[in-house]
XYZ file of C-alpha atoms in Angstrom:
445
model
C 0.067 0.077 -0.042
C 1.262 3.407 -0.847
C 0.603 6.423 1.265
C 0.765 9.872 -0.298
C 3.051 12.240 1.559
C 3.995 15.924 0.531
C 7.809 15.547 1.171
C 9.254 18.338 3.016
C 5.758 19.265 4.484
C 4.562 21.322 1.647
C 1.071 20.620 0.321
C 1.198 18.591 -2.833
C -0.452 20.479 -5.825
C -2.353 18.614 -8.456
C -0.092 20.429 -11.045
C 3.121 19.150 -9.548
C 4.557 15.729 -8.765
C 3.805 14.365 -5.365
C 6.432 12.451 -3.350
C 5.149 9.182 -1.954
C 6.755 6.142 -0.324
C 5.812 2.909 1.138
C 3.878 2.878 4.492
C 6.213 0.223 5.814
C 9.254 2.523 5.188
C 7.639 5.534 6.692
C 9.605 5.422 9.899
C 12.827 5.207 8.069
C 12.246 7.585 5.157
C 9.831 10.237 6.557
C 12.094 12.482 8.797
C 9.062 14.395 10.077
C 7.526 11.165 11.360
C 10.811 10.106 12.927
C 11.007 13.475 14.752
C 7.558 12.989 16.256
C 8.388 9.423 17.270
C 11.676 10.253 18.800
C 10.403 13.361 20.575
C 7.947 11.067 22.196
C 10.429 8.254 22.972
C 13.283 10.145 24.469
C 17.017 10.369 23.710
C 17.292 6.805 22.392
C 14.375 4.866 20.845
C 14.363 1.153 20.239
C 12.442 -0.184 17.291
C 11.884 -3.782 16.107
C 11.304 -4.952 12.495
C 10.921 -8.657 12.406
C 13.774 -10.306 14.313
C 16.024 -7.169 13.988
C 16.351 -4.316 16.578
C 17.596 -0.862 15.864
C 18.220 2.115 18.060
C 17.594 5.729 16.997
C 19.613 8.412 18.606
C 17.725 11.675 19.253
C 20.108 13.585 21.483
C 22.760 15.614 19.673
C 25.403 14.933 22.104
C 24.805 11.200 22.034
C 24.668 11.349 18.238
C 28.177 12.894 18.095
C 29.370 10.255 20.656
C 28.203 7.458 18.449
C 29.224 8.987 15.097
C 32.784 9.593 16.317
C 33.135 6.437 18.417
C 34.773 4.231 15.818
C 36.221 1.899 18.302
C 32.754 0.976 19.600
C 30.522 1.609 16.513
C 31.451 0.226 13.058
C 30.857 2.324 9.982
C 28.643 0.629 7.381
C 31.243 0.432 4.562
C 33.605 -1.648 6.737
C 30.928 -4.349 7.183
C 32.075 -7.872 5.864
C 28.986 -7.902 3.627
C 30.474 -5.180 1.487
C 33.963 -6.474 1.341
C 33.750 -7.229 -2.371
C 32.577 -3.610 -3.026
C 34.939 -1.792 -0.745
C 37.882 -4.207 -1.309
C 41.170 -2.520 -0.266
C 39.937 1.100 -0.807
C 39.899 3.587 2.088
C 36.163 3.234 2.782
C 36.603 -0.416 3.751
C 39.650 0.124 5.918
C 39.702 0.951 9.621
C 41.910 2.548 12.202
C 45.410 3.468 11.123
C 45.125 2.255 7.575
C 41.973 4.341 7.021
C 43.570 7.498 8.539
C 46.734 7.060 6.599
C 44.793 6.890 3.226
C 42.773 9.923 4.138
C 45.861 11.835 5.246
C 47.460 10.990 1.932
C 44.611 12.594 -0.118
C 43.930 15.489 2.322
C 46.218 18.100 0.649
C 44.598 17.710 -2.739
C 41.069 17.906 -1.310
C 41.653 20.770 1.279
C 39.673 23.948 0.924
C 42.760 26.064 0.331
C 43.660 24.129 -2.808
C 40.047 24.031 -4.221
C 39.378 27.766 -4.044
C 39.940 28.031 -7.765
C 37.525 25.247 -8.650
C 34.629 27.538 -9.287
C 35.340 28.646 -12.902
C 36.155 25.094 -13.787
C 32.857 23.836 -12.452
C 31.006 26.714 -14.235
C 32.644 25.826 -17.662
C 32.242 22.081 -17.245
C 28.530 22.563 -16.190
C 27.896 24.711 -19.319
C 29.327 21.965 -21.487
C 27.489 18.976 -19.783
C 24.171 20.575 -19.730
C 24.243 21.217 -23.463
C 22.847 17.649 -23.803
C 19.793 18.243 -21.812
C 16.788 17.577 -23.999
C 14.677 20.517 -25.000
C 11.979 18.566 -26.899
C 10.796 16.427 -24.152
C 10.803 16.207 -20.381
C 14.225 15.400 -18.819
C 14.761 12.431 -16.482
C 16.062 14.527 -13.599
C 17.792 11.742 -11.496
C 19.680 10.519 -14.582
C 20.549 13.934 -15.884
C 21.830 15.206 -12.576
C 23.824 11.884 -12.143
C 25.368 12.469 -15.628
C 26.108 16.099 -14.735
C 27.706 15.315 -11.392
C 29.675 12.371 -12.729
C 31.144 14.539 -15.358
C 32.005 17.364 -12.870
C 33.646 15.003 -10.425
C 35.785 13.395 -13.129
C 36.655 16.713 -14.891
C 37.137 19.129 -12.051
C 38.112 17.026 -9.023
C 39.807 14.066 -10.607
C 41.541 15.968 -13.498
C 40.398 13.344 -16.129
C 37.791 12.505 -18.687
C 35.286 9.828 -19.644
C 33.978 8.951 -23.064
C 30.351 10.164 -23.571
C 29.079 6.719 -23.759
C 30.721 5.546 -20.553
C 29.623 8.723 -18.819
C 26.067 7.938 -19.735
C 26.327 4.244 -18.672
C 27.860 5.406 -15.333
C 24.988 7.841 -14.766
C 22.425 4.955 -15.412
C 24.390 2.612 -13.204
C 24.215 4.897 -10.187
C 20.734 3.822 -8.866
C 21.472 0.126 -9.062
C 24.803 0.608 -7.267
C 23.297 2.725 -4.528
C 20.306 0.380 -4.056
C 22.624 -2.745 -4.273
C 25.029 -1.516 -1.511
C 22.082 -0.676 0.720
C 20.368 -4.061 0.368
C 23.741 -5.969 0.759
C 24.296 -4.080 4.096
C 20.677 -4.337 5.316
C 20.447 -8.036 4.650
C 23.937 -8.753 6.188
C 22.422 -10.548 9.238
C 20.588 -12.972 6.892
C 23.147 -13.935 4.197
C 20.782 -16.593 2.815
C 18.129 -13.976 1.922
C 18.790 -13.048 -1.825
C 19.339 -9.300 -2.340
C 17.110 -7.655 -4.927
C 18.420 -6.835 -8.379
C 21.762 -8.743 -7.882
C 22.494 -8.941 -11.665
C 21.745 -5.279 -12.088
C 24.188 -4.485 -9.206
C 26.908 -6.617 -10.771
C 26.538 -4.897 -14.133
C 26.580 -1.529 -12.493
C 29.674 -2.381 -10.428
C 31.468 -3.519 -13.717
C 30.573 -0.080 -15.139
C 31.971 1.685 -12.094
C 35.184 -0.335 -12.334
C 35.509 0.479 -16.046
C 35.040 4.189 -15.287
C 37.730 4.147 -12.581
C 40.127 2.540 -14.894
C 39.384 5.019 -17.778
C 39.771 7.952 -15.210
C 43.045 6.462 -14.139
C 44.363 6.157 -17.644
C 43.192 9.565 -18.928
C 44.335 11.440 -15.842
C 45.924 14.908 -16.391
C 48.165 15.700 -13.446
C 48.492 19.247 -12.050
C 51.770 20.956 -12.690
C 52.793 20.438 -9.000
C 51.702 16.843 -9.094
C 49.714 17.210 -5.931
C 46.186 16.554 -7.302
C 44.300 13.619 -5.705
C 44.947 11.079 -8.495
C 48.615 11.882 -8.798
C 49.008 11.402 -4.970
C 47.101 8.047 -5.120
C 49.341 6.886 -8.040
C 52.598 7.865 -6.319
C 51.496 6.087 -3.099
C 50.725 2.837 -4.913
C 53.534 2.405 -7.446
C 53.826 -1.240 -6.533
C 50.104 -1.735 -5.992
C 48.098 -0.038 -8.809
C 45.011 -1.830 -7.683
C 45.055 0.118 -4.320
C 44.869 3.409 -6.181
C 42.076 2.105 -8.476
C 40.051 1.045 -5.333
C 40.335 4.472 -3.742
C 39.671 6.134 -6.998
C 36.481 3.978 -7.456
C 35.303 4.947 -3.984
C 35.854 8.666 -4.638
C 33.955 8.459 -7.900
C 31.028 6.561 -6.355
C 30.813 8.764 -3.244
C 31.075 11.920 -5.329
C 28.329 11.019 -7.599
C 26.033 9.477 -5.043
C 25.171 12.286 -2.596
C 25.907 15.235 -4.795
C 23.588 14.101 -7.629
C 20.740 13.634 -5.109
C 21.275 17.175 -3.779
C 20.991 18.721 -7.118
C 18.123 16.555 -8.179
C 16.085 17.716 -5.202
C 17.220 21.289 -5.831
C 15.774 21.007 -9.355
C 12.482 19.716 -7.750
C 12.303 22.703 -5.486
C 13.249 25.146 -8.190
C 10.238 23.915 -10.203
C 7.971 24.325 -7.182
C 9.253 27.744 -6.315
C 9.658 29.975 -9.476
C 10.360 32.978 -7.288
C 13.459 31.307 -5.830
C 14.492 30.264 -9.329
C 14.402 33.859 -10.414
C 16.472 34.976 -7.408
C 19.011 32.221 -8.080
C 19.219 33.251 -11.728
C 19.779 36.934 -10.839
C 22.578 35.993 -8.536
C 24.142 33.781 -11.327
C 23.974 36.587 -13.898
C 25.850 38.886 -11.509
C 28.568 36.475 -10.503
C 29.178 33.754 -13.134
C 30.804 36.096 -15.665
C 33.561 37.100 -13.283
C 37.078 35.571 -12.827
C 36.340 34.623 -9.282
C 33.366 32.300 -8.851
C 32.376 30.562 -5.589
C 29.546 30.014 -3.118
C 30.805 32.865 -0.890
C 29.770 35.262 -3.720
C 26.360 33.660 -4.056
C 24.653 33.669 -0.588
C 21.145 33.136 -2.032
C 22.138 30.126 -4.071
C 24.169 28.760 -1.093
C 21.173 29.274 1.202
C 18.922 27.437 -1.251
C 21.316 24.447 -1.309
C 21.459 24.437 2.489
C 17.564 24.333 2.683
C 17.445 21.664 0.065
C 19.893 19.583 2.282
C 17.860 20.306 5.382
C 14.607 18.890 3.831
C 16.002 16.348 1.418
C 19.516 15.420 2.666
C 20.603 11.961 3.788
C 17.936 11.052 6.373
C 20.119 8.958 8.660
C 23.593 7.696 9.287
C 24.135 4.104 10.294
C 26.476 2.418 12.718
C 26.645 -1.139 13.974
C 27.707 -1.809 17.618
C 30.978 -3.870 17.666
C 30.160 -5.172 21.285
C 27.522 -4.731 23.839
C 27.471 -1.134 25.043
C 25.295 1.669 26.246
C 24.033 4.737 24.473
C 22.892 7.117 27.157
C 20.793 4.930 29.466
C 19.877 2.428 26.836
C 21.746 -0.892 26.567
C 22.737 -1.792 23.048
C 23.699 -5.419 22.235
C 26.574 -6.322 20.064
C 25.744 -6.291 16.288
C 22.666 -4.010 16.787
C 22.058 -1.127 14.371
C 22.274 2.389 15.702
C 20.879 5.088 13.487
C 21.519 8.756 13.660
C 18.326 10.409 12.291
C 19.680 13.609 10.768
C 16.605 14.246 8.976
C 14.579 14.392 12.218
C 17.162 16.837 13.810
C 16.852 19.060 10.747
C 13.115 19.263 11.409
C 13.372 20.004 15.047
C 11.099 22.909 15.969
C 13.479 23.923 18.713
C 16.148 24.616 16.122
C 14.154 25.756 13.037
C 11.132 27.881 12.831
C 8.322 26.379 10.567
C 10.491 23.244 10.207
C 8.325 21.683 7.452
C 8.370 24.876 5.242
C 10.871 25.314 2.470
C 12.477 28.653 3.158
C 15.944 29.242 1.845
C 15.874 32.760 3.363
C 16.320 31.313 6.741
C 19.927 30.905 5.752
C 20.486 34.437 4.637
C 23.251 36.449 6.375
C 20.582 38.750 7.713
C 18.461 36.090 9.244
C 17.924 36.211 13.051
C 18.767 34.115 14.962
C 21.603 33.035 12.432
C 21.740 29.393 11.648
C 24.857 27.242 11.499
C 25.306 25.200 8.326
C 27.387 22.819 10.237
C 24.353 21.776 12.222
C 22.986 20.074 9.055
C 25.926 17.460 9.192
C 25.632 17.071 5.355
C 28.960 15.248 5.152
C 28.794 13.023 8.210
C 30.934 13.416 11.311
C 33.815 11.887 13.070
C 36.601 9.948 11.473
C 34.345 9.084 8.525
C 33.659 12.708 7.630
C 33.376 12.923 3.722
C 36.993 13.686 2.403
C 35.368 15.418 -0.693
C 33.305 17.775 1.444
C 35.228 20.935 0.309
C 34.849 20.069 -3.332
C 31.059 19.515 -2.891
C 30.686 22.788 -1.113
C 31.903 24.626 -4.138
C 30.593 22.286 -6.824
C 26.840 22.202 -5.988
C 25.988 25.907 -5.676
C 28.162 26.734 -8.797
C 26.661 23.929 -10.802
C 23.114 24.812 -9.761
C 23.589 28.472 -10.604
C 25.013 27.589 -14.072
C 22.071 25.367 -14.773
C 19.571 28.032 -13.822
C 21.432 30.625 -15.752
C 21.078 28.507 -18.958
C 17.744 26.751 -18.505
C 14.415 27.421 -16.979
C 13.206 24.427 -15.018
C 9.439 23.647 -14.872
C 7.454 20.624 -13.761
C 6.429 18.381 -16.638
C 2.758 19.037 -17.683
C 1.734 15.456 -16.966
C 2.836 15.892 -13.350
C 3.368 12.310 -12.510
C 4.017 10.773 -9.124
C 7.549 11.123 -7.625
C 8.583 8.269 -5.312
C 11.375 8.465 -2.633
C 13.761 5.887 -3.815
C 15.155 3.293 -1.516
C 18.827 3.908 -1.958
C 21.856 5.042 0.111
C 20.845 8.566 -0.615
C 17.159 8.879 -1.504
C 16.474 10.314 -4.911
C 13.217 11.773 -6.304
C 12.470 8.773 -8.371
C 10.330 9.380 -11.423
C 10.917 13.187 -11.421
C 10.645 14.551 -14.911
C 10.966 18.236 -15.762
C 11.147 20.632 -18.692
C 14.607 22.197 -18.979
C 13.706 24.834 -21.493
C 16.571 27.060 -22.962
C 16.392 30.397 -21.217
C 15.268 33.276 -23.424
C 17.525 36.247 -23.786
C 20.128 34.924 -21.373
C 22.676 37.633 -20.407
C 26.059 37.052 -22.137
C 28.921 35.703 -20.072
C 32.087 37.701 -20.444
C 35.042 35.592 -19.772
C 38.714 36.359 -20.229
């Protein structure tokens, strides 16, 4: 049975797609419902689905304790069920080995090095969105996956993919994301077949092919300190290790960022006034030599509000041994979830928490909000290593898209479902991406 829910708390109009999801998944995928349940249950709530127990953490201090406590709580990608996916890459390693691989890449992915990334993202976005259809509605999850995959490869990894492989990689994203989720979710019952196993294997082969092509077509920076160069030098005698890390960066970079931009397109279509404001800011900024989110506060606030309402709904840890979270005993092997979506809808933190309001993030807003409270890139030793790149990439790419195209909901206005993947996507979202009329010229040196 399917229950209709206007995702983000906004009333669903008959003229625009409605976001729906399964009633059985409501607790997990409806953050507003989680917020209500946890508010009633206290700092830690125990739930039971069949034979499995899970514990949801509602107290921010406990959330950080669990998220940062790698010795007690295992990160999902290090689970043995995902060994064939993580292999020897940094996501599947733990302790000193994990820290060493992250430290190796840190100089290349640091904010100080990426400050000049904005113009590259702008130019690559302009080129990649040229393929957006104008004669029919665009499949937004696919198109944003293609856009982000191209941006990650071109601007962060200093490489290129053939158009055919880029398209296949974008189409593989959903099967990869859902496959990893099911492999992990069914880990306690290895005899239960995971859905779409063949699709996952094909998608995984495509990801491996893409990583090899990125490796082969890599163009090093002059100083040789870009991320792929660092990985290659550290793995002279173990090229597979560099490929495993490269594959992980490629998958992680596409997964969450494409979801953010897809949901941003959804909200732009629902709120033409915000689309006009983002476009005006893009017209004023994108023609300059310096391009970055710090110069586009309205666009950056829009992205933060998209993250607040549509970001990763929860983080997952598994207890390595019997422990306690607050006053709640947690047995070894139990899932402990950190419901970020619920905290982002906490009325004690956000006025009108179910309303989509990018202006709450404006510099003039009172009281001022901290973007760090959104935890968009996780926390603790597993904080996303590509966070600085994403902070630049998403607002600049979104502004470039809006500057070139006008996004409208498709006339048919079908049903949008919340996909069951690592990062929920607006499954079934189609939109018109019409060329903008009388676009202001871009003056570039």
